[in-house]
mmCIF file of C-alpha atoms in Angstrom:
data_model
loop_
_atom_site.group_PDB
_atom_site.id
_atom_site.type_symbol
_atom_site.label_atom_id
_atom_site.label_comp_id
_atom_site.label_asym_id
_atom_site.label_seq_id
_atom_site.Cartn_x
_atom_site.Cartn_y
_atom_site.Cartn_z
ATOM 1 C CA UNK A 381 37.340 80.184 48.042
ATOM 2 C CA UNK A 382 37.316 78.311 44.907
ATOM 3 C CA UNK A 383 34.777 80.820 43.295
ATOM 4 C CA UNK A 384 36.188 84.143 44.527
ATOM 5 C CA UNK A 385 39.223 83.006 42.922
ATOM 6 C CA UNK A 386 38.073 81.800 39.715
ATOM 7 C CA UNK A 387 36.030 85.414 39.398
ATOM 8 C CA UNK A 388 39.470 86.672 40.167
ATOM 9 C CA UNK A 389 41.436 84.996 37.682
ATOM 10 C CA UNK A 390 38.894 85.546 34.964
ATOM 11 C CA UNK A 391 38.927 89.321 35.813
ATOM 12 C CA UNK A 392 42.984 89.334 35.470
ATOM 13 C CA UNK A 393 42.399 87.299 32.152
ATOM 14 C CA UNK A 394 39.693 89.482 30.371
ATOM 15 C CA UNK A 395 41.407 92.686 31.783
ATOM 16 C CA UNK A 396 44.948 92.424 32.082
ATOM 17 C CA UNK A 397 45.901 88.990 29.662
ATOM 18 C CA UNK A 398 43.131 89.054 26.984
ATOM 19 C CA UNK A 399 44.225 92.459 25.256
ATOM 20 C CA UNK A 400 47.751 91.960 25.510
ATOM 21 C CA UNK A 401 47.982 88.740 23.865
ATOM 22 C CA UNK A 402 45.191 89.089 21.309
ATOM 23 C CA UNK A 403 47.758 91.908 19.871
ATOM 24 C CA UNK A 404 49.778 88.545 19.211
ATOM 25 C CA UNK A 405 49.246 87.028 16.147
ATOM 26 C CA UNK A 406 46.964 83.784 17.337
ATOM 27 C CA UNK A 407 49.842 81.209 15.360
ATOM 28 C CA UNK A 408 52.242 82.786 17.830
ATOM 29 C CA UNK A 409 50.092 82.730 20.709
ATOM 30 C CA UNK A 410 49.436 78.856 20.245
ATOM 31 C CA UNK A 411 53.276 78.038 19.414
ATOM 32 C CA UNK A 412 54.294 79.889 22.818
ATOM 33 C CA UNK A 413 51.664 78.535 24.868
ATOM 34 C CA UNK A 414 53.165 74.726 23.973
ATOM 35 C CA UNK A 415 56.638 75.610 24.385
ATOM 36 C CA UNK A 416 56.599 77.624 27.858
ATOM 37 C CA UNK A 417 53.540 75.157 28.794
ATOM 38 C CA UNK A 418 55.688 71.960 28.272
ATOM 39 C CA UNK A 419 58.210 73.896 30.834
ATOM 40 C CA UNK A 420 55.912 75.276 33.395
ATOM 41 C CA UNK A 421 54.199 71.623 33.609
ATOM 42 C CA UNK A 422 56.928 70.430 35.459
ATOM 43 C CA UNK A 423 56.473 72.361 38.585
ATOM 44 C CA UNK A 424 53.935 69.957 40.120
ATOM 45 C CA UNK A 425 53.238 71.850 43.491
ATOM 46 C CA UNK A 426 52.416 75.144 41.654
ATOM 47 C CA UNK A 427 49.918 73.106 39.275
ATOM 48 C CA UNK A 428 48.073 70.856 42.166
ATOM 49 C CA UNK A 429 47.825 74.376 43.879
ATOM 50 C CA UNK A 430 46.217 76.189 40.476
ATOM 51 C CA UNK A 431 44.078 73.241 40.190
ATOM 52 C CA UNK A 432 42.657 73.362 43.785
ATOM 53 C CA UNK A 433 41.382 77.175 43.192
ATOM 54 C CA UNK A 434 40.424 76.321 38.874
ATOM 55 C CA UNK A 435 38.585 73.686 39.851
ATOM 56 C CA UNK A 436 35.114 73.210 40.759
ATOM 57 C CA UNK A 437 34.354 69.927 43.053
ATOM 58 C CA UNK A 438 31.151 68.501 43.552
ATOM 59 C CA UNK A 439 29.248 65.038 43.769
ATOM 60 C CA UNK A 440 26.302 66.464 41.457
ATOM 61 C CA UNK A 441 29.059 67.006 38.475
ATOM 62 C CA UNK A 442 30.608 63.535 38.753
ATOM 63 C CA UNK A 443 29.268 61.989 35.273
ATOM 64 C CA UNK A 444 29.748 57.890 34.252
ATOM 65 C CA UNK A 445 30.620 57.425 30.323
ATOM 66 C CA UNK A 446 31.965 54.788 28.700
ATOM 67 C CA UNK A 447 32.653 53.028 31.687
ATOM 68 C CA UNK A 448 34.389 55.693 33.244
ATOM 69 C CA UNK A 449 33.468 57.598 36.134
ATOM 70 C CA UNK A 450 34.450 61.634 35.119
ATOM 71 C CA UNK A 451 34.540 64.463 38.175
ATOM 72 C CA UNK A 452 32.412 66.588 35.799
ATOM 73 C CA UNK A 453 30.999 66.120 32.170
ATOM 74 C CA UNK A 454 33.358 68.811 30.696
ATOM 75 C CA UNK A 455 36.219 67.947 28.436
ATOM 76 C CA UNK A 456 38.794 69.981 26.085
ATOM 77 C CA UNK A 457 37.865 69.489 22.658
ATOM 78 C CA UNK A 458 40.863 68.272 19.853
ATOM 79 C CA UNK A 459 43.081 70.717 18.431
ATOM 80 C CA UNK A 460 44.189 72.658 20.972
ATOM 81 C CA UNK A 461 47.394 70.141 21.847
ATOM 82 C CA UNK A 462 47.713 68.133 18.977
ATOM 83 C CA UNK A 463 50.965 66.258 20.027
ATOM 84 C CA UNK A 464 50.446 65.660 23.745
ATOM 85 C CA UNK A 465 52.596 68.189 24.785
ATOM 86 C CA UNK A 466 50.994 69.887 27.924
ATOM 87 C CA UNK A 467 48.654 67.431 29.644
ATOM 88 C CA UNK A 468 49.253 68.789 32.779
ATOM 89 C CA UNK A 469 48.326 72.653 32.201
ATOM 90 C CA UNK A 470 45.263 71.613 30.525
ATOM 91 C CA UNK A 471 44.647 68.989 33.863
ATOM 92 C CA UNK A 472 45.085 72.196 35.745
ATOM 93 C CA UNK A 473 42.056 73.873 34.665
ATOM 94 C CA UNK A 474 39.219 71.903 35.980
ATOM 95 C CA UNK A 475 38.341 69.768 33.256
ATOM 96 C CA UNK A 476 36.818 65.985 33.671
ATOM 97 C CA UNK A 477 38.785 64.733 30.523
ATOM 98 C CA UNK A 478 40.877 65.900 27.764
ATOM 99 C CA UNK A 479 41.283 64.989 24.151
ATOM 100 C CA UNK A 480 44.291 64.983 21.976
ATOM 101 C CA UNK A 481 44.863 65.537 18.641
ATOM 102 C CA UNK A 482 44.180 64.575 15.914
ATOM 103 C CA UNK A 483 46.848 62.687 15.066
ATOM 104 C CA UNK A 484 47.835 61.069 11.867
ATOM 105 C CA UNK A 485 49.370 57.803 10.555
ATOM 106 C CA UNK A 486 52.242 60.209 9.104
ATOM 107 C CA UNK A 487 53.800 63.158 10.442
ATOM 108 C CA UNK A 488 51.753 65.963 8.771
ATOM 109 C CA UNK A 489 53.450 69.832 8.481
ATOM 110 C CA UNK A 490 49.335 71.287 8.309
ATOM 111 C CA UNK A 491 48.605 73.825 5.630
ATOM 112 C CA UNK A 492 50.941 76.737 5.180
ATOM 113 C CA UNK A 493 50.252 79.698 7.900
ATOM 114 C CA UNK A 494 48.558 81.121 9.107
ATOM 115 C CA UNK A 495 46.363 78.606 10.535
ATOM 116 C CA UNK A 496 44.283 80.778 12.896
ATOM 117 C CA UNK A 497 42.673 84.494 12.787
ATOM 118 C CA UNK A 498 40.470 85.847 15.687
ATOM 119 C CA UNK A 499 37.275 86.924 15.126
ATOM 120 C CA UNK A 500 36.805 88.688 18.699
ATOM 121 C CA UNK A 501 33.641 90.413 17.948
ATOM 122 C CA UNK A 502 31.609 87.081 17.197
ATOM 123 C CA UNK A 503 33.774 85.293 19.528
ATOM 124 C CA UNK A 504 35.274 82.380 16.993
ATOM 125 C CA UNK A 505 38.448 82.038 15.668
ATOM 126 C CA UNK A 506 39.001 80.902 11.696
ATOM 127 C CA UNK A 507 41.003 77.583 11.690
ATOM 128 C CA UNK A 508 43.031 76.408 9.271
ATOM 129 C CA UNK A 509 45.327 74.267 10.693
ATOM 130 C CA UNK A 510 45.294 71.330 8.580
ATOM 131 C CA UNK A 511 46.083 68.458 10.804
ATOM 132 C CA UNK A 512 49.417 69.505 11.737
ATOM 133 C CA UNK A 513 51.098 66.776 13.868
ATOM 134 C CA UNK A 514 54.128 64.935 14.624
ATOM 135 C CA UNK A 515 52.111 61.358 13.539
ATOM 136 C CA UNK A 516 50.782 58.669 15.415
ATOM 137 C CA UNK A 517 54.429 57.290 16.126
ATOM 138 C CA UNK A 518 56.017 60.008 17.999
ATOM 139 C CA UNK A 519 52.153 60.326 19.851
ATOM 140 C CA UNK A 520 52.731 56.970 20.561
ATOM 141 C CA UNK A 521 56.349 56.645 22.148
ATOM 142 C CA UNK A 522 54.774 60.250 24.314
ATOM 143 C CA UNK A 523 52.208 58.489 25.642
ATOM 144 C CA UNK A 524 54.490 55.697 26.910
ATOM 145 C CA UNK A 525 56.925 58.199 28.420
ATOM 146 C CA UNK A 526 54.290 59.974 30.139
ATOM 147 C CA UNK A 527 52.957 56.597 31.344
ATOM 148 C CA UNK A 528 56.492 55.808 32.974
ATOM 149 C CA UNK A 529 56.968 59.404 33.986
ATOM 150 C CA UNK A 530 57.971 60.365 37.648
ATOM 151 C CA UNK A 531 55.071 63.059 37.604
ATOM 152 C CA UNK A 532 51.548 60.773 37.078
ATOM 153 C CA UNK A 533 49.688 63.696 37.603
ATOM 154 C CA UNK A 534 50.647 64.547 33.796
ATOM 155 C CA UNK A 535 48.223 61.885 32.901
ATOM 156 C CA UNK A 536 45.863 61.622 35.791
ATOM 157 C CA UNK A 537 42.445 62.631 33.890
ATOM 158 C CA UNK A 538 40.769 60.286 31.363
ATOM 159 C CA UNK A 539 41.568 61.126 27.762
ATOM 160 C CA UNK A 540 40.435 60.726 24.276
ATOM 161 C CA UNK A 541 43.150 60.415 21.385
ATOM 162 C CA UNK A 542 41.301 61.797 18.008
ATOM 163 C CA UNK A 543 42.621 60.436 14.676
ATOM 164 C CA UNK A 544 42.201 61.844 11.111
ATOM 165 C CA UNK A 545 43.611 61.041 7.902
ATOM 166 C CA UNK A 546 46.880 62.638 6.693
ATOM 167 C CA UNK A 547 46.625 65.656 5.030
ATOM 168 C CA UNK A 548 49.462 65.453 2.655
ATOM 169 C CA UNK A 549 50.032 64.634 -1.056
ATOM 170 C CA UNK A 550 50.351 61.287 -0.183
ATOM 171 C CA UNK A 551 46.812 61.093 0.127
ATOM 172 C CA UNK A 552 45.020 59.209 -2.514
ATOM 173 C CA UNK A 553 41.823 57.405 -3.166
ATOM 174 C CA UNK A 554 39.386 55.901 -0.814
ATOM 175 C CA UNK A 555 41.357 52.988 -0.143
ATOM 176 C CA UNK A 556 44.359 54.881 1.277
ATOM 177 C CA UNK A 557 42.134 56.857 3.560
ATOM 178 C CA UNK A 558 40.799 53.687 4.965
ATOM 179 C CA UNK A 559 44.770 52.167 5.268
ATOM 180 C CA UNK A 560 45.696 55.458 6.663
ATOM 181 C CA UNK A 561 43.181 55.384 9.311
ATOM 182 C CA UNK A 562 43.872 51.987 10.560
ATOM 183 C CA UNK A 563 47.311 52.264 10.581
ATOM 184 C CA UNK A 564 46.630 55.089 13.148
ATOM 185 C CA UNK A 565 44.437 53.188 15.142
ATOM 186 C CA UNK A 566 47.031 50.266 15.349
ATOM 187 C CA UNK A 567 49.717 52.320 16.167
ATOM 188 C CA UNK A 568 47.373 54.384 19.134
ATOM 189 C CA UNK A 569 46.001 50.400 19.860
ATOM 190 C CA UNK A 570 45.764 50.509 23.969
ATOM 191 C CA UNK A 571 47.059 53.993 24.777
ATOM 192 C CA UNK A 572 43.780 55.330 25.460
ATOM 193 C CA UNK A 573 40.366 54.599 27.143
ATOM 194 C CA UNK A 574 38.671 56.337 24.201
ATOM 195 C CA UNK A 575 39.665 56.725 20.166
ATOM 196 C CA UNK A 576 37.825 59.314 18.055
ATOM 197 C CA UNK A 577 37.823 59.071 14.453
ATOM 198 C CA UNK A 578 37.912 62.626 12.795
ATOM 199 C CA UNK A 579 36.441 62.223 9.914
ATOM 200 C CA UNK A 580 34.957 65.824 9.718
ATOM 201 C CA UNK A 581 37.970 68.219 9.474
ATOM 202 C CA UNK A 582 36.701 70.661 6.122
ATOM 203 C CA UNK A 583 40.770 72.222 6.188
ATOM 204 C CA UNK A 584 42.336 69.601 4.095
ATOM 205 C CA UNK A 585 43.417 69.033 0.279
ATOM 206 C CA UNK A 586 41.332 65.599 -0.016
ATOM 207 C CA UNK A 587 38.140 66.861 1.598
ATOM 208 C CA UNK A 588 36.375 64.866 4.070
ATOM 209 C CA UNK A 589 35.329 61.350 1.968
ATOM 210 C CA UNK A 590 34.233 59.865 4.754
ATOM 211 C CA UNK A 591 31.032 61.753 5.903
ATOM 212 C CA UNK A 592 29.877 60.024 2.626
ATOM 213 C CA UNK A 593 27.637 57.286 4.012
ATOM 214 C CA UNK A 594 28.961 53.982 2.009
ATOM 215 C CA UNK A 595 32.184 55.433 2.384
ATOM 216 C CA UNK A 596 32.025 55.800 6.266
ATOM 217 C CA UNK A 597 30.602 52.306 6.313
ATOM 218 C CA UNK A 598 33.662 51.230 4.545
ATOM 219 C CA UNK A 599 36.138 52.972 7.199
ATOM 220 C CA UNK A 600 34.532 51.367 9.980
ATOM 221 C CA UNK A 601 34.144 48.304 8.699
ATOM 222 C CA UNK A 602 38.264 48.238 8.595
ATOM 223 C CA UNK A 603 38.517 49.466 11.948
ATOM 224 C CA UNK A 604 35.831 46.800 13.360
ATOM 225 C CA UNK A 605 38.093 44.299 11.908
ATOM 226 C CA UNK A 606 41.359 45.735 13.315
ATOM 227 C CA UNK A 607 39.421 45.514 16.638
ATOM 228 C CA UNK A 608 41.345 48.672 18.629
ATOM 229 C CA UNK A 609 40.767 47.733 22.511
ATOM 230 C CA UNK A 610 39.883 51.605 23.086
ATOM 231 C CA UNK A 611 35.935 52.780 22.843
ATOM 232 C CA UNK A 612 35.108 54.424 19.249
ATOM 233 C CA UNK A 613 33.849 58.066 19.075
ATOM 234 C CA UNK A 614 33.297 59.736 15.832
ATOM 235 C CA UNK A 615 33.615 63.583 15.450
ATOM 236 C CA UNK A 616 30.922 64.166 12.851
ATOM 237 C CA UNK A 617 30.024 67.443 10.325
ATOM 238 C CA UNK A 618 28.413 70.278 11.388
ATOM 239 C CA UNK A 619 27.271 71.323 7.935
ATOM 240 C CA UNK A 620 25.536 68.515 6.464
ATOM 241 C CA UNK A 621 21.272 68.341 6.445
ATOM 242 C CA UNK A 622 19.447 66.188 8.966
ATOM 243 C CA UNK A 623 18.613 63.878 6.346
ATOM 244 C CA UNK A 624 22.252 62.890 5.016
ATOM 245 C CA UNK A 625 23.235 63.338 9.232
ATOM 246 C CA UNK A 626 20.715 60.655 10.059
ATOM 247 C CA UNK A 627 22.435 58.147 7.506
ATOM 248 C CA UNK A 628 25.455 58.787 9.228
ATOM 249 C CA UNK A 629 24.115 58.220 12.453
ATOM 250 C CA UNK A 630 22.705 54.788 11.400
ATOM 251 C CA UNK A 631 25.580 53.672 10.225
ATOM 252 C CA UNK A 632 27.468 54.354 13.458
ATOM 253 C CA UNK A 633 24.409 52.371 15.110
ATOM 254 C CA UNK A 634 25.631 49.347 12.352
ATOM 255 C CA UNK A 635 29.421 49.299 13.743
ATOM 256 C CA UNK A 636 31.422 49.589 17.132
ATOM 257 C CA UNK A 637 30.585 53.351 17.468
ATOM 258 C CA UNK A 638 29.821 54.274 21.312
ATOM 259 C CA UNK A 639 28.914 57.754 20.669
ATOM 260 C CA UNK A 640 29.756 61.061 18.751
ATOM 261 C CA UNK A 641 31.170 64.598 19.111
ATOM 262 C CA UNK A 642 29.283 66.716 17.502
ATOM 263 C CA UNK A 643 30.328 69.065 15.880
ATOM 264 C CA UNK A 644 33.418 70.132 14.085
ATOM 265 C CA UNK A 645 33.788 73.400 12.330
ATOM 266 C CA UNK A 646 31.176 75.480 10.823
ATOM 267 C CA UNK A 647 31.971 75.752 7.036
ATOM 268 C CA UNK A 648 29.308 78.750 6.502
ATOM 269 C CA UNK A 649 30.667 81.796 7.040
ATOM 270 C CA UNK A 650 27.546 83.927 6.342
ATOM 271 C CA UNK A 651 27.158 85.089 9.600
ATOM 272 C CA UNK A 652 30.384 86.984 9.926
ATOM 273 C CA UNK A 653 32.592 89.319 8.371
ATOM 274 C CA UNK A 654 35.578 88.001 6.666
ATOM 275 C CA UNK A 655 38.046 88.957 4.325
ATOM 276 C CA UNK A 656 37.428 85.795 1.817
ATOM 277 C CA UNK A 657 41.354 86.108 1.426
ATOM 278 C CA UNK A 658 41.506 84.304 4.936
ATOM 279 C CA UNK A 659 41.014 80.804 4.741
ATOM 280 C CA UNK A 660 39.518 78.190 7.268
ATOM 281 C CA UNK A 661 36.326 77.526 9.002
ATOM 282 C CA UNK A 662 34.664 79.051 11.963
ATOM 283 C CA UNK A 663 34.864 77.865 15.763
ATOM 284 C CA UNK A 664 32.891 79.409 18.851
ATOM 285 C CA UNK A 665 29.621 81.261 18.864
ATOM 286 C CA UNK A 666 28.857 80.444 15.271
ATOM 287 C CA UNK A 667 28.856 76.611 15.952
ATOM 288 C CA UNK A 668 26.883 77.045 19.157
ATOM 289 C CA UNK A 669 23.046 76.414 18.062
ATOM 290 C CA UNK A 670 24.026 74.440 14.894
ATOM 291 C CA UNK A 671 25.653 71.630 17.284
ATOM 292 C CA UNK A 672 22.823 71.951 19.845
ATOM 293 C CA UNK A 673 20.151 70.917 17.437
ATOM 294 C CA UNK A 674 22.386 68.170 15.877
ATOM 295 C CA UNK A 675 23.169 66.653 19.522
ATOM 296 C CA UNK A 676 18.613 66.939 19.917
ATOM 297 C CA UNK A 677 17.832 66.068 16.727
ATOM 298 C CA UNK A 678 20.759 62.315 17.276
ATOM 299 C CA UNK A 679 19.309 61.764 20.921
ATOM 300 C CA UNK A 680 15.941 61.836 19.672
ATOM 301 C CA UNK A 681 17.011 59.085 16.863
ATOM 302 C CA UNK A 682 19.324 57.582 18.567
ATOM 303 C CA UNK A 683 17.932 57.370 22.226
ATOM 304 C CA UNK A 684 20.740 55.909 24.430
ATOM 305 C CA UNK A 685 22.654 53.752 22.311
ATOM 306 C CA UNK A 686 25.279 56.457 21.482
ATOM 307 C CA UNK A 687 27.122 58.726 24.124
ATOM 308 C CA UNK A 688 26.621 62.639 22.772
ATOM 309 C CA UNK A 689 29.326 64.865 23.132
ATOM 310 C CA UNK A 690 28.115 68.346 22.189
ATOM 311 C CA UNK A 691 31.181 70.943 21.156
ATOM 312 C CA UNK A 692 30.731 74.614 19.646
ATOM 313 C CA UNK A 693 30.480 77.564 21.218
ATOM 314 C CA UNK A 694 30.334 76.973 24.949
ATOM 315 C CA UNK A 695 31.278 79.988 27.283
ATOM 316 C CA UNK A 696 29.095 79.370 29.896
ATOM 317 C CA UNK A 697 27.398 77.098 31.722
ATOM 318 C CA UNK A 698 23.899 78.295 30.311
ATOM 319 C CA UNK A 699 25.931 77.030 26.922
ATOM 320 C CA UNK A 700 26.615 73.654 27.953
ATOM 321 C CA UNK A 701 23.530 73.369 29.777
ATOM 322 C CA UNK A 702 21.295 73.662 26.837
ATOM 323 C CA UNK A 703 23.226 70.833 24.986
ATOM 324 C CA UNK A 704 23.258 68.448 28.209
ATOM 325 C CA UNK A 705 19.490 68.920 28.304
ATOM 326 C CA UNK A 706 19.395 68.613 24.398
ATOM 327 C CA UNK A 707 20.874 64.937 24.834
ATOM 328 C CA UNK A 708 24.530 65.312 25.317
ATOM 329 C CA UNK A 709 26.135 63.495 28.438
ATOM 330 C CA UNK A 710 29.600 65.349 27.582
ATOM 331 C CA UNK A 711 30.544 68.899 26.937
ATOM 332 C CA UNK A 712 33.441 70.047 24.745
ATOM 333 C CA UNK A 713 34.941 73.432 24.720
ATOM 334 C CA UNK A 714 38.280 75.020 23.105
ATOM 335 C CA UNK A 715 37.426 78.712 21.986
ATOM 336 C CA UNK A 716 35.799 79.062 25.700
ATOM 337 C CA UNK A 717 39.184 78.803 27.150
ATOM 338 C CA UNK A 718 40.379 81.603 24.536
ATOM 339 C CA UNK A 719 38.129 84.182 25.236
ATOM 340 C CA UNK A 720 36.947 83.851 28.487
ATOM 341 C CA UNK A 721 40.259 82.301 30.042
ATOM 342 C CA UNK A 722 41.336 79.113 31.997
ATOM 343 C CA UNK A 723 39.056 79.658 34.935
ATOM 344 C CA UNK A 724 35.892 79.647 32.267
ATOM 345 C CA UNK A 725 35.859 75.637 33.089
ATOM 346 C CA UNK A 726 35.410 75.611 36.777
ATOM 347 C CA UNK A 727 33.040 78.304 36.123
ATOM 348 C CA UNK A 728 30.910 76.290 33.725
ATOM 349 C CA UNK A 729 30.708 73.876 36.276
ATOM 350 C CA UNK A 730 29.804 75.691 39.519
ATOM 351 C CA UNK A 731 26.844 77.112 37.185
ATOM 352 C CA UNK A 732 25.569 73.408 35.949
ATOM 353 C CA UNK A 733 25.047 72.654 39.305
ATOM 354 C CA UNK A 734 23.266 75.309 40.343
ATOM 355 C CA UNK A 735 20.985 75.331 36.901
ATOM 356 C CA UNK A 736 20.431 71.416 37.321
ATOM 357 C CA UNK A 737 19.500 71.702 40.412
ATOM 358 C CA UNK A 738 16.979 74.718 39.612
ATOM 359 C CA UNK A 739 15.472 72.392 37.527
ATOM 360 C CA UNK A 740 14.913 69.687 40.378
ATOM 361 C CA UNK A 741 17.479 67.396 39.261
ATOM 362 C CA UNK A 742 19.872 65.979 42.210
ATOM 363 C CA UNK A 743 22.951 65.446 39.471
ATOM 364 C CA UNK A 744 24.031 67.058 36.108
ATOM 365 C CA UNK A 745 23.649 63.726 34.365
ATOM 366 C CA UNK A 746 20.352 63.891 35.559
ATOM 367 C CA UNK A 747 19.141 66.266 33.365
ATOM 368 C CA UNK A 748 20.650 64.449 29.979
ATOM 369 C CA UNK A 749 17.792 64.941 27.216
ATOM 370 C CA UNK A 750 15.402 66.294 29.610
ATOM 371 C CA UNK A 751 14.795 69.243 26.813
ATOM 372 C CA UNK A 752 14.970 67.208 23.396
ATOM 373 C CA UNK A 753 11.463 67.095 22.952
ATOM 374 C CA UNK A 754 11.403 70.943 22.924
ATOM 375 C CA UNK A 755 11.520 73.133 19.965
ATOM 376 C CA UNK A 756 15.031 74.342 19.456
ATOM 377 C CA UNK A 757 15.866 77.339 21.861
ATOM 378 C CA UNK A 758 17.635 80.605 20.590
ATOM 379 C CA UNK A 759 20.891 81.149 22.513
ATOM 380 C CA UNK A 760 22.506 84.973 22.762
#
């Protein structure tokens, strides 16, 4: 039942939905989807019934990370609800976790709009967001309502709260970034199972200081010594070279890092056509190989002392496969639920299954680096 109606729903989206709403202007599509998805949240029974048919159940997906124990690897990436605002739409599509954000310490208004612009042909979409948030605070008191709520099923997956430094013209030196961090993290302190520092977001006015080696070393060094009771995750670059990746790596290995995300948004935009007017970085199919190899290239260095995440580009379960067997226990996705629509998750899954098992493993997790030794594989 569960995959007839997912092949439905996907049909509806990509025929009916899709073309009506990528006539909307993205900003618009994003602002409406919050506001009428903070609403339709509240009607439980028509969610736990959505979920039933989205999702796709089976023992061989259940994954264990970080001391958790997922219903499938697959997780919603940050950026897509920065403020905690619809956990329980995003529950309803099949997903094992979700993450949130990124916040920051202050309430940050993001660059001026438009923040996104669809590139349908390469299947990305141009961010340029620019943190916006309502700050850690009002994050903060959310999470506590939600924990109190009368509806638990708002916050019945596992989630990750990402954190980046405020992109404002407050924003000074080295220093600051390291304060504004931590203040985040104290604020967030015990409202999450997992914390990911951001320190790879290329759409801001102060750059991104902390994919500097010695500077990184720095941040965490701060955060080790403000000892947050939530796991650390760092969402790393996708545009820096092995070599100056590596350091990075290592110096993860040095601090209270349990694994990565890898990676944020591609910065080269050589490999589509774009007005340079329109500003912001590339999601999607561009990112796809480029965080592949960098989640191969990590396992290979970093065996199992870091948990991979690998995000970019993942519409399929061919996608996510390919990173899993790179080295990543966890798969990301945002722009998959964009252009292939909300069923694209339990879809992913059904197909892991069947492509670990084709491969004579008896779980997903199973199959975790079993391809990092191979040359990196070309992905349509």
């Amino acid at each position: 039942m569960g995959t007839t109606a997912r092949r439905a729903m996907t049909t509806a989206y990509t025929k009916g939905v899709k073309p009506v709403i990528f006539r909307m202007h993205p900003d618009r599509v994003h602002d409406d989807m919050v506001r009428h998805g903070g609403w339709a949240q509240r009607l439980t029974p028509v969610l736990a019934a959505a979920e039933s048919l989205l999702t796709h159940s089976d023992p061989a997906l259940t994954t264990e990370a970080y001391g958790l124990t997922l219903r499938n690897p697959l997780g919603l990436g940050a950026g897509l609800d920065k403020n905690v605002a619809i956990p329980g739409i995003l529950q309803m599509t099949g997903f094992g976790f979700l993450t949130f954000g990124s916040v920051t310490s202050r309430v940050c208004a993001g660059n001026p709009r438009p923040w996104f612009h669809r590139l349908p042909a390469d299947e990305s979409l141009v961010v340029h967001v620019g943190l916006a948030n309502g700050g850690a605070e009002r994050v903060a008191a959310r999470l506590r309502e939600l924990a109190d709520a009368s509806h638990p099923r708002l916050t019945a997956l596992p989630f990750k709260l990402s954190v980046a430094r405020t992109n404002d013209a407050l924003a000074g030196d080295l220093e600051e970034g390291i304060e504004d961090y931590v203040a985040s993290v104290r604020a967030l302190d015990g409202l999450s199972p997992l914390l990911e520092l951001n320190i790879s977001c290329p759409n801001t006015t102060v750059g991104e200081a902390f994919t500097e080696p010695d500077a990184l070393d720095r941040l965490l060094a701060a955060v080790d010594q403000a000892s947050p009771s939530q796991r650390i995750v760092l969402k790393m670059p996708s545009d820096k070279p092995w070599e100056h990746f590596r350091d990075l790596v290592d110096v993860a290995l040095d601090h209270r890092v349990d694994g990565l995300t890898l990676a944020n948004l591609r910065k080269d935009r050589d490999a589509v056509t774009l007005d340079p007017a329109i500003r912001g970085n590339l999601s999607g199919r561009p990112v796809r190989e480029l965080s592949t190899e960098l989640v191969r290239r990590t396992y290979l260095h970093a065996g199992d002392r870091l948990t991979l995440a690998g995000l970019g580009g993942v519409f399929d379960g061919r996608h996510a496969y390919d990173k899993i067997t790179a080295g990543a226990t966890l798969v990301e996705l945002v722009s998959g639920l964009i252009f292939r629509g909300p069923a694209v998750v339990g879809t992913i899954a059904e197909q892991l299954v069947a492509l670990a098992q084709a491969d004579g493993f008896a779980r997903v997790q199973d199959a975790v680096g079993s391809r990092a030794e191979e040359p990196a594989r070309t992905v349509a």
